[in-house]
Amino acid sequence: MTLPRIRVRPGNRLVGTVDVPGAKNSVLKLMAACLMADGDYVLTNVPGIDDVTTMANLLGAIGLRITHDPGRARLEISNPGNLQLVAPYELVEQIRASINVLGPLLGRFGEVRIALPGGDDFGSRPIDMHLSGLAAMGAEFTIRHGDVHAVADRLYGAEITLDFPSVGATENLVTAAVFAKGTTIIDNAAREPEIVDLCNMLVAMGARIEGVGSSTITIHGVERDELRPVNHAVIPDRVQAATYVAAAAITGGEVTVRNAVPEHMEMLLRRFGDMGITVEPQHNGVLVVGPDKLRSIDVVTLPFPGVATDYKPLVVALLSVADSVGIVTENLYPGRFRYVDELRRLGANIRTDGHHAIVRGVPRLSGAPVHAPDIRAGAALVVAGLVADGETVISDVHHIDRGYDDLVGRLASLGADIARV
Ligand code: UD1
């Protein structure tokens, strides 16, 4: 069997309109939240990505019945109530978001056995903050044979200050606290739009949550039978949106990125503005106009509302052809520069030093065979390929498929010379 690759050639400036699908980092958590109440849910604006299938398989093994209709961007999820409180390693190791079953199952059933999670291979991803927060609420853990076994007949409200505003820890603590006895306050909570989306769905289900989107979230516990299923539309994916902004910009194109929410990517769009990219908010999205030559800038990744680490490979790709020198500093995942070697194969001039990448713009990139080391880095190589002389062929496309809903088709519809081969 020949594995699929993506072939990109330089050419046209991208022009037209592209729709942004639903957010990967939201939908996976919303799916896990369907563990919390029996009955029938409908999620809409669901992206057609492989991680949704993986999460559906995991939740299916736990006992949910899930029908995915990618044509209508829709998931029907039925929770029969009789669930297996086990998340097996074969499924958990495939995606980081599998850890998001911990809070819902522990809060609702008082027990869960879950394999320690995997995910992208760019550095260590511990879950100590998840566990210490749940321990403060009364949970007890044993870790054996690669599994975490968590028990708590009942969780109790607690005041928890996170060492760092972890997205996953905030989500697990919020979902667990929904059924805790009393009030839980999470300080230094993460504020990402995907957390707001999850909290909005939980509130619609009957949870009592305050301070959503701020760094102090307060959850007043409710009884286990007080939640009900809902229909919920997933928010648009800000990283996929940023990918189309970057693709338009690097080709000097003019593209309407429909459904992009500027408030979800404000800091990034400001930095893009500094690079000479015009991004105008529209009624339902943004209009992007790329400059003749991108300007080099320095960028630092931070938790929301800062520039997200997931945007970083795109920023580095843009800086590779900008007019001068830009320094990109990674503050979330120290090891997350592996794709730099691949960009160098395209002729980029990048030096890494600890958690900094120093990017000297070159006049032209030159196409080459490269491989996608993870989801976002893969997309950045595609974006770079749009302006690399000759042909760029990207392998390990399965990484891109985990998080991108038809990246190739959407770019082709804007006039890119790109195909899946
Ligand atoms: C989520 C996103 C990911 C994004 C990241 C940061 C999903 C499925 N993934 O990942 O795309 O890059 O947010 O915006 O939504 N940490 C600890 N201990 C913990 C938890 C985290 O040390 O208990 C560290 C991590 O190793 C990492 C940093 O904190 O260095 C950020 O992690 P976190 O915010 O939890 O990211 P994820 O939820 O895993």
Short mmCIF file of C-alpha atoms and ligand atoms in Angstrom, two decimals:
data_model
loop_
_atom_site.label_atom_id
_atom_site.label_comp_id
_atom_site.label_asym_id
_atom_site.label_seq_id
_atom_site.Cartn_x
_atom_site.Cartn_y
_atom_site.Cartn_z
CA MET A 1 0.00 0.00 0.00
CA THR A 2 1.34 3.45 -0.88
CA LEU A 3 0.71 6.02 1.80
CA PRO A 4 -0.87 9.29 0.74
CA ARG A 5 1.32 12.33 0.29
CA ILE A 6 0.57 15.96 -0.40
CA ARG A 7 2.23 17.52 -3.44
CA VAL A 8 2.42 21.34 -3.58
CA ARG A 9 3.80 23.57 -6.31
CA PRO A 10 4.13 27.33 -6.16
CA GLY A 11 2.02 29.43 -8.40
CA ASN A 12 -1.05 31.45 -7.97
CA ARG A 13 -1.78 33.95 -5.26
CA LEU A 14 -4.66 32.46 -3.32
CA VAL A 15 -7.96 34.18 -4.01
CA GLY A 16 -11.51 33.45 -2.93
CA THR A 17 -13.44 32.32 0.12
CA VAL A 18 -12.74 29.40 2.41
CA ASP A 19 -14.91 28.06 5.24
CA VAL A 20 -13.32 27.24 8.58
CA PRO A 21 -14.52 23.91 10.04
CA GLY A 22 -15.29 23.28 13.73
CA ALA A 23 -12.52 23.21 16.32
CA LYS A 24 -10.67 19.96 16.98
CA ASN A 25 -9.69 21.01 20.47
CA SER A 26 -13.30 21.79 21.26
CA VAL A 27 -15.22 18.92 19.71
CA LEU A 28 -13.13 16.23 21.38
CA LYS A 29 -13.90 17.68 24.82
CA LEU A 30 -17.58 18.19 24.02
CA MET A 31 -17.77 14.52 23.00
CA ALA A 32 -16.27 13.51 26.35
CA ALA A 33 -18.80 15.72 28.17
CA CYS A 34 -21.56 13.53 26.70
CA LEU A 35 -20.48 10.94 29.28
CA MET A 36 -22.03 13.13 31.98
CA ALA A 37 -25.76 12.65 31.39
CA ASP A 38 -27.85 9.86 29.87
CA GLY A 39 -29.79 10.51 26.70
CA ASP A 40 -29.33 11.77 23.16
CA TYR A 41 -26.99 14.57 22.10
CA VAL A 42 -26.37 16.24 18.75
CA LEU A 43 -23.12 18.07 18.01
CA THR A 44 -23.04 20.19 14.86
CA ASN A 45 -20.24 22.00 13.01
CA VAL A 46 -18.15 18.90 13.70
CA PRO A 47 -14.89 18.86 11.72
CA GLY A 48 -14.22 15.86 9.46
CA ILE A 49 -10.91 14.91 11.07
CA ASP A 50 -9.38 11.63 12.16
CA ASP A 51 -9.17 12.62 15.83
CA VAL A 52 -12.99 12.71 15.93
CA THR A 53 -13.02 9.10 14.75
CA THR A 54 -10.41 8.12 17.34
CA MET A 55 -12.36 9.84 20.13
CA ALA A 56 -15.58 8.21 18.91
CA ASN A 57 -13.88 4.80 19.10
CA LEU A 58 -12.71 5.52 22.64
CA LEU A 59 -16.12 6.72 23.80
CA GLY A 60 -17.71 3.78 21.97
CA ALA A 61 -15.53 1.39 23.98
CA ILE A 62 -16.74 3.14 27.15
CA GLY A 63 -20.36 2.62 26.05
CA LEU A 64 -21.61 5.67 24.12
CA ARG A 65 -23.33 5.05 20.78
CA ILE A 66 -22.03 7.48 18.20
CA THR A 67 -23.06 8.14 14.61
CA HIS A 68 -20.82 10.48 12.63
CA ASP A 69 -22.28 12.08 9.52
CA PRO A 70 -19.29 13.98 8.07
CA GLY A 71 -21.37 15.20 5.12
CA ARG A 72 -23.55 17.18 7.53
CA ALA A 73 -20.71 17.90 9.97
CA ARG A 74 -22.80 16.23 12.64
CA LEU A 75 -22.42 13.75 15.47
CA GLU A 76 -25.32 11.98 17.13
CA ILE A 77 -24.27 10.65 20.51
CA SER A 78 -26.44 8.48 22.69
CA ASN A 79 -25.51 7.79 26.30
CA PRO A 80 -27.35 4.67 27.57
CA GLY A 81 -26.08 5.14 31.14
CA ASN A 82 -24.51 1.70 31.45
CA LEU A 83 -20.85 2.63 30.89
CA GLN A 84 -17.53 0.84 31.23
CA LEU A 85 -15.32 2.93 33.48
CA VAL A 86 -12.18 1.94 31.62
CA ALA A 87 -10.27 3.78 28.87
CA PRO A 88 -7.94 1.25 27.23
CA TYR A 89 -4.37 2.01 26.20
CA GLU A 90 -4.75 1.16 22.49
CA LEU A 91 -7.20 4.04 22.13
CA VAL A 92 -5.91 6.45 24.78
CA GLU A 93 -2.37 6.49 23.39
CA GLN A 94 -3.57 7.91 20.09
CA ILE A 95 -4.78 11.30 21.32
CA ARG A 96 -4.05 13.61 24.18
CA ALA A 97 -7.72 14.56 24.52
CA SER A 98 -8.51 11.02 25.73
CA ILE A 99 -7.51 12.28 29.19
CA ASN A 100 -10.69 14.36 29.05
CA VAL A 101 -12.80 11.34 30.02
CA LEU A 102 -11.21 11.44 33.48
CA GLY A 103 -13.19 14.35 34.96
CA PRO A 104 -16.60 13.34 33.56
CA LEU A 105 -16.35 9.66 34.58
CA LEU A 106 -14.84 10.27 38.00
CA GLY A 107 -17.34 13.02 38.82
CA ARG A 108 -20.33 11.01 37.69
CA PHE A 109 -19.45 7.43 38.66
CA GLY A 110 -16.80 7.86 41.36
CA GLU A 111 -14.32 5.64 39.57
CA VAL A 112 -12.31 5.35 36.36
CA ARG A 113 -9.29 3.44 35.12
CA ILE A 114 -7.49 5.22 32.32
CA ALA A 115 -4.23 4.51 30.56
CA LEU A 116 -1.74 7.38 30.84
CA PRO A 117 -2.24 9.47 27.69
CA GLY A 118 -0.20 9.90 24.53
CA GLY A 119 -0.63 12.51 21.80
CA ASP A 120 1.77 14.45 19.64
CA ASP A 121 5.34 13.46 20.13
CA PHE A 122 6.80 16.85 20.97
CA GLY A 123 7.96 16.62 24.50
CA SER A 124 6.69 15.42 27.80
CA ARG A 125 3.04 15.95 28.60
CA PRO A 126 2.47 15.09 32.25
CA ILE A 127 -0.94 15.14 34.00
CA ASP A 128 0.24 16.05 37.49
CA MET A 129 -1.98 19.16 37.63
CA HIS A 130 -5.04 17.12 36.65
CA LEU A 131 -4.35 14.63 39.42
CA SER A 132 -3.43 17.07 42.18
CA GLY A 133 -6.56 19.14 41.50
CA LEU A 134 -8.76 16.07 41.63
CA ALA A 135 -6.95 14.92 44.78
CA ALA A 136 -7.81 18.25 46.41
CA MET A 137 -11.45 17.37 45.64
CA GLY A 138 -11.08 14.04 47.43
CA ALA A 139 -10.02 11.62 44.68
CA GLU A 140 -7.48 8.90 45.36
CA PHE A 141 -5.18 7.50 42.70
CA THR A 142 -3.06 4.46 42.15
CA ILE A 143 -0.81 4.28 39.12
CA ARG A 144 0.04 0.72 38.05
CA HIS A 145 0.97 -0.96 34.81
CA GLY A 146 0.62 2.34 32.92
CA ASP A 147 -2.93 2.97 34.14
CA VAL A 148 -4.28 5.59 36.52
CA HIS A 149 -7.02 4.16 38.71
CA ALA A 150 -9.03 7.00 40.27
CA VAL A 151 -11.70 6.57 42.94
CA ALA A 152 -13.86 8.98 44.94
CA ASP A 153 -17.33 7.99 46.16
CA ARG A 154 -18.11 11.67 46.02
CA LEU A 155 -15.95 14.64 45.09
CA TYR A 156 -16.05 17.75 47.26
CA GLY A 157 -15.71 21.37 46.25
CA ALA A 158 -12.21 22.77 46.75
CA GLU A 159 -10.11 25.85 46.08
CA ILE A 160 -7.49 24.93 43.51
CA THR A 161 -4.73 27.14 42.16
CA LEU A 162 -3.09 25.75 39.05
CA ASP A 163 0.69 26.18 38.77
CA PHE A 164 0.15 26.94 35.10
CA PRO A 165 -3.08 27.59 33.16
CA SER A 166 -3.23 24.10 31.65
CA VAL A 167 -6.01 23.60 29.13
CA GLY A 168 -6.54 19.91 29.85
CA ALA A 169 -6.31 20.26 33.64
CA THR A 170 -8.82 23.12 33.65
CA GLU A 171 -11.24 21.04 31.56
CA ASN A 172 -10.94 17.95 33.74
CA LEU A 173 -11.33 19.92 36.95
CA VAL A 174 -14.37 21.81 35.65
CA THR A 175 -16.13 18.64 34.49
CA ALA A 176 -15.32 16.81 37.73
CA ALA A 177 -16.50 19.77 39.83
CA VAL A 178 -19.89 19.86 38.11
CA PHE A 179 -21.01 16.92 40.33
CA ALA A 180 -18.90 17.74 43.39
CA LYS A 181 -20.60 18.54 46.68
CA GLY A 182 -20.24 22.26 47.27
CA THR A 183 -18.33 24.94 45.40
CA THR A 184 -15.05 24.57 43.54
CA ILE A 185 -12.91 27.57 42.63
CA ILE A 186 -10.18 27.10 40.04
CA ASP A 187 -7.63 29.90 40.06
CA ASN A 188 -5.13 30.51 37.27
CA ALA A 189 -7.52 28.58 35.04
CA ALA A 190 -6.94 28.41 31.30
CA ARG A 191 -9.07 30.82 29.25
CA GLU A 192 -8.93 29.33 25.76
CA PRO A 193 -12.07 29.71 23.59
CA GLU A 194 -12.41 25.91 23.55
CA ILE A 195 -12.80 25.94 27.35
CA VAL A 196 -15.51 28.57 27.03
CA ASP A 197 -17.23 26.34 24.46
CA LEU A 198 -17.11 23.36 26.83
CA CYS A 199 -18.42 25.42 29.76
CA ASN A 200 -21.23 26.82 27.61
CA MET A 201 -22.33 23.30 26.74
CA LEU A 202 -22.11 22.19 30.38
CA VAL A 203 -24.19 25.18 31.50
CA ALA A 204 -26.81 24.36 28.83
CA MET A 205 -26.84 20.81 30.27
CA GLY A 206 -27.63 22.20 33.73
CA ALA A 207 -24.21 22.78 35.29
CA ARG A 208 -23.69 25.90 37.43
CA ILE A 209 -20.46 27.58 36.31
CA GLU A 210 -19.36 31.21 36.73
CA GLY A 211 -16.34 33.15 35.49
CA VAL A 212 -16.14 31.29 32.20
CA GLY A 213 -13.39 32.77 30.03
CA SER A 214 -11.68 34.40 33.02
CA SER A 215 -8.80 32.97 35.02
CA THR A 216 -11.04 32.23 38.02
CA ILE A 217 -13.78 29.69 37.33
CA THR A 218 -16.33 28.91 40.03
CA ILE A 219 -18.40 25.73 39.83
CA HIS A 220 -21.35 25.08 42.15
CA GLY A 221 -21.89 21.33 42.26
CA VAL A 222 -25.25 19.86 41.23
CA GLU A 223 -26.70 16.37 41.79
CA ARG A 224 -25.77 13.64 39.33
CA ASP A 225 -29.29 13.42 37.91
CA GLU A 226 -29.58 17.16 37.30
CA LEU A 227 -27.76 17.22 33.95
CA ARG A 228 -29.53 16.57 30.66
CA PRO A 229 -28.32 16.08 27.08
CA VAL A 230 -28.27 19.00 24.63
CA ASN A 231 -27.69 19.96 21.01
CA HIS A 232 -24.59 22.09 20.62
CA ALA A 233 -22.68 23.71 17.74
CA VAL A 234 -18.87 23.48 17.93
CA ILE A 235 -17.00 26.79 17.67
CA PRO A 236 -14.85 27.37 14.54
CA ASP A 237 -11.27 26.12 14.64
CA ARG A 238 -8.91 29.04 15.25
CA VAL A 239 -5.82 27.09 14.19
CA GLN A 240 -7.34 25.96 10.90
CA ALA A 241 -8.48 29.57 10.43
CA ALA A 242 -4.94 30.80 11.06
CA THR A 243 -3.66 28.29 8.53
CA TYR A 244 -5.79 29.84 5.76
CA VAL A 245 -4.77 33.33 6.87
CA ALA A 246 -1.12 32.26 6.65
CA ALA A 247 -1.62 30.56 3.28
CA ALA A 248 -3.27 33.64 1.84
CA ALA A 249 -0.58 35.89 3.29
CA ILE A 250 2.45 33.94 2.10
CA THR A 251 1.16 33.98 -1.49
CA GLY A 252 0.30 37.70 -1.36
CA GLY A 253 -3.30 36.64 -1.92
CA GLU A 254 -6.72 37.95 -1.03
CA VAL A 255 -8.94 35.50 0.81
CA THR A 256 -12.07 35.66 2.91
CA VAL A 257 -11.71 33.20 5.76
CA ARG A 258 -15.34 32.62 6.57
CA ASN A 259 -16.36 31.76 10.15
CA ALA A 260 -12.96 32.78 11.56
CA VAL A 261 -13.63 34.50 14.89
CA PRO A 262 -11.20 37.44 15.24
CA GLU A 263 -11.68 37.60 19.04
CA HIS A 264 -10.40 34.02 19.30
CA MET A 265 -7.15 34.93 17.55
CA GLU A 266 -6.72 38.58 18.41
CA MET A 267 -3.09 38.54 19.48
CA LEU A 268 -2.04 36.45 16.49
CA LEU A 269 -3.87 38.74 14.09
CA ARG A 270 -2.15 41.72 15.69
CA ARG A 271 1.24 40.09 15.11
CA PHE A 272 0.22 39.22 11.55
CA GLY A 273 -0.62 42.91 11.14
CA ASP A 274 2.91 43.75 12.26
CA MET A 275 4.16 41.46 9.49
CA GLY A 276 2.30 43.56 6.94
CA ILE A 277 -0.70 41.26 6.54
CA THR A 278 -4.05 43.06 6.37
CA VAL A 279 -6.76 41.21 8.27
CA GLU A 280 -10.12 42.95 8.26
CA PRO A 281 -12.98 41.60 10.36
CA GLN A 282 -16.06 40.98 8.24
CA HIS A 283 -19.64 40.17 9.09
CA ASN A 284 -18.85 36.45 9.37
CA GLY A 285 -15.10 35.96 9.22
CA VAL A 286 -12.05 37.95 8.13
CA LEU A 287 -10.72 39.26 4.85
CA VAL A 288 -6.98 38.68 4.46
CA VAL A 289 -4.72 40.55 2.05
CA GLY A 290 -1.10 39.45 1.89
CA PRO A 291 1.71 42.00 1.36
CA ASP A 292 4.28 41.95 -1.45
CA LYS A 293 6.93 41.16 1.14
CA LEU A 294 6.32 39.95 4.71
CA ARG A 295 8.05 41.85 7.51
CA SER A 296 10.06 39.92 10.11
CA ILE A 297 8.94 40.21 13.74
CA ASP A 298 9.59 38.49 17.08
CA VAL A 299 6.85 36.25 18.48
CA VAL A 300 6.41 34.63 21.88
CA THR A 301 3.94 31.80 22.54
CA LEU A 302 1.80 32.02 25.66
CA PRO A 303 -1.47 30.63 27.03
CA PHE A 304 -4.61 32.40 25.78
CA PRO A 305 -5.00 35.30 25.14
CA GLY A 306 -1.35 35.12 24.03
CA VAL A 307 -0.19 33.71 20.71
CA ALA A 308 -0.96 29.97 20.96
CA THR A 309 1.82 27.44 20.58
CA ASP A 310 -0.27 25.69 17.93
CA TYR A 311 0.16 28.69 15.60
CA LYS A 312 3.91 28.70 15.92
CA PRO A 313 4.90 26.48 12.97
CA LEU A 314 2.79 28.71 10.73
CA VAL A 315 4.52 31.82 12.03
CA VAL A 316 7.94 30.25 11.50
CA ALA A 317 6.96 29.30 7.93
CA LEU A 318 5.95 32.91 7.21
CA LEU A 319 9.13 34.28 8.79
CA SER A 320 11.17 31.95 6.56
CA VAL A 321 10.40 34.20 3.58
CA ALA A 322 10.13 37.55 5.42
CA ASP A 323 12.44 40.51 4.90
CA SER A 324 14.79 40.23 7.87
CA VAL A 325 15.31 38.30 11.15
CA GLY A 326 12.59 37.16 13.55
CA ILE A 327 12.93 35.32 16.85
CA VAL A 328 10.22 32.91 17.92
CA THR A 329 10.17 31.87 21.57
CA GLU A 330 8.29 28.77 22.70
CA ASN A 331 7.03 28.86 26.27
CA LEU A 332 4.77 25.82 26.40
CA TYR A 333 6.56 22.84 24.91
CA PRO A 334 10.35 23.13 25.00
CA GLY A 335 10.85 20.33 22.44
CA ARG A 336 8.46 21.71 19.88
CA PHE A 337 10.91 22.71 17.13
CA ARG A 338 11.34 19.40 15.35
CA TYR A 339 9.73 20.62 12.14
CA VAL A 340 12.51 23.19 11.78
CA ASP A 341 14.71 20.51 10.18
CA GLU A 342 12.01 19.95 7.57
CA LEU A 343 11.70 23.68 6.84
CA ARG A 344 15.48 23.79 6.45
CA ARG A 345 15.15 21.12 3.77
CA LEU A 346 13.06 23.69 1.90
CA GLY A 347 15.91 26.17 2.15
CA ALA A 348 14.75 28.08 5.25
CA ASN A 349 17.47 29.69 7.35
CA ILE A 350 16.56 28.84 10.92
CA ARG A 351 18.73 28.31 13.96
CA THR A 352 17.33 27.00 17.23
CA ASP A 353 18.79 27.81 20.60
CA GLY A 354 16.95 26.31 23.58
CA HIS A 355 13.37 27.45 23.29
CA HIS A 356 14.15 30.12 20.68
CA ALA A 357 14.16 29.85 16.90
CA ILE A 358 16.03 32.54 15.00
CA VAL A 359 14.55 32.80 11.54
CA ARG A 360 16.39 34.74 8.79
CA GLY A 361 14.13 35.31 5.84
CA VAL A 362 15.38 34.00 2.47
CA PRO A 363 14.28 35.35 -0.93
CA ARG A 364 12.94 31.95 -2.12
CA LEU A 365 12.31 28.53 -0.65
CA SER A 366 13.02 25.51 -2.76
CA GLY A 367 10.71 22.49 -2.90
CA ALA A 368 11.85 19.12 -1.51
CA PRO A 369 10.46 15.91 -0.04
CA VAL A 370 9.68 16.48 3.64
CA HIS A 371 7.65 14.73 6.30
CA ALA A 372 4.99 16.06 8.65
CA PRO A 373 6.19 15.58 12.23
CA ASP A 374 2.85 16.55 13.81
CA ILE A 375 -0.48 18.14 12.93
CA ARG A 376 0.42 21.83 12.95
CA ALA A 377 3.95 21.40 11.67
CA GLY A 378 2.54 19.40 8.76
CA ALA A 379 0.21 22.24 7.83
CA ALA A 380 3.08 24.73 8.07
CA LEU A 381 5.09 22.67 5.56
CA VAL A 382 2.12 22.79 3.20
CA VAL A 383 1.97 26.57 3.60
CA ALA A 384 5.72 26.89 2.95
CA GLY A 385 5.34 24.64 -0.11
CA LEU A 386 2.97 27.20 -1.63
CA VAL A 387 5.98 29.46 -2.28
CA ALA A 388 8.79 26.92 -2.67
CA ASP A 389 10.25 26.64 -6.17
CA GLY A 390 9.63 23.32 -7.85
CA GLU A 391 7.75 20.67 -5.97
CA THR A 392 7.28 19.95 -2.27
CA VAL A 393 6.04 16.49 -1.36
CA ILE A 394 4.91 16.01 2.21
CA SER A 395 4.70 12.51 3.68
CA ASP A 396 3.21 11.31 6.99
CA VAL A 397 0.04 13.07 5.97
CA HIS A 398 -1.90 11.10 8.62
CA HIS A 399 -0.70 13.69 11.14
CA ILE A 400 -2.35 16.46 9.14
CA ASP A 401 -5.53 14.39 8.77
CA ARG A 402 -5.81 14.19 12.55
CA GLY A 403 -6.65 17.87 12.75
CA TYR A 404 -7.40 19.29 9.30
CA ASP A 405 -10.69 18.87 7.49
CA ASP A 406 -9.75 18.70 3.80
CA LEU A 407 -6.78 21.07 3.87
CA VAL A 408 -5.85 20.11 0.31
CA GLY A 409 -9.35 20.61 -1.13
CA ARG A 410 -9.80 23.94 0.62
CA LEU A 411 -6.43 25.29 -0.58
CA ALA A 412 -7.09 23.99 -4.12
CA SER A 413 -10.43 25.84 -4.11
CA LEU A 414 -8.45 29.06 -3.53
CA GLY A 415 -6.29 28.36 -6.56
CA ALA A 416 -3.33 26.56 -4.97
CA ASP A 417 -1.50 24.00 -7.09
CA ILE A 418 -1.87 21.18 -4.58
CA ALA A 419 -3.00 17.58 -4.68
CA ARG A 420 -3.12 14.45 -2.59
CA VAL A 421 -1.11 11.82 -4.41
C1 UD1 B 1 -4.05 21.60 24.62
C2 UD1 B 1 -4.22 21.40 23.13
C3 UD1 B 1 -2.92 21.61 22.38
C4 UD1 B 1 -2.30 22.94 22.75
C5 UD1 B 1 -2.19 23.07 24.28
C6 UD1 B 1 -1.69 24.44 24.71
C7 UD1 B 1 -5.97 19.76 23.02
C8 UD1 B 1 -6.37 18.38 22.66
N1 UD1 B 1 -4.68 20.06 22.88
O1 UD1 B 1 -3.18 20.56 25.07
O2 UD1 B 1 -3.20 21.57 20.99
O3 UD1 B 1 -1.01 23.00 22.20
O4 UD1 B 1 -3.49 22.89 24.87
O5 UD1 B 1 -2.49 25.45 24.21
O6 UD1 B 1 -6.80 20.57 23.38
N2 UD1 B 1 1.43 20.37 31.87
C9 UD1 B 1 2.00 19.85 33.00
N3 UD1 B 1 1.21 19.15 33.87
C10 UD1 B 1 -0.12 18.95 33.65
C11 UD1 B 1 -0.68 19.49 32.49
C12 UD1 B 1 0.12 20.21 31.62
O7 UD1 B 1 3.19 20.01 33.24
O8 UD1 B 1 -0.77 18.31 34.50
C13 UD1 B 1 2.28 21.15 30.93
C14 UD1 B 1 2.37 20.47 29.57
O9 UD1 B 1 3.37 19.49 29.56
C15 UD1 B 1 2.69 21.63 28.67
C16 UD1 B 1 1.88 22.77 29.27
O10 UD1 B 1 1.66 22.39 30.64
O11 UD1 B 1 4.04 21.95 28.71
C17 UD1 B 1 0.58 23.06 28.57
O12 UD1 B 1 -0.24 21.94 28.61
P1 UD1 B 1 -1.83 22.02 28.52
O13 UD1 B 1 -2.28 23.43 28.51
O14 UD1 B 1 -2.38 21.10 29.55
O15 UD1 B 1 -2.08 21.44 27.07
P2 UD1 B 1 -3.04 20.27 26.64
O16 UD1 B 1 -4.35 20.38 27.29
O17 UD1 B 1 -2.32 18.97 26.72
#
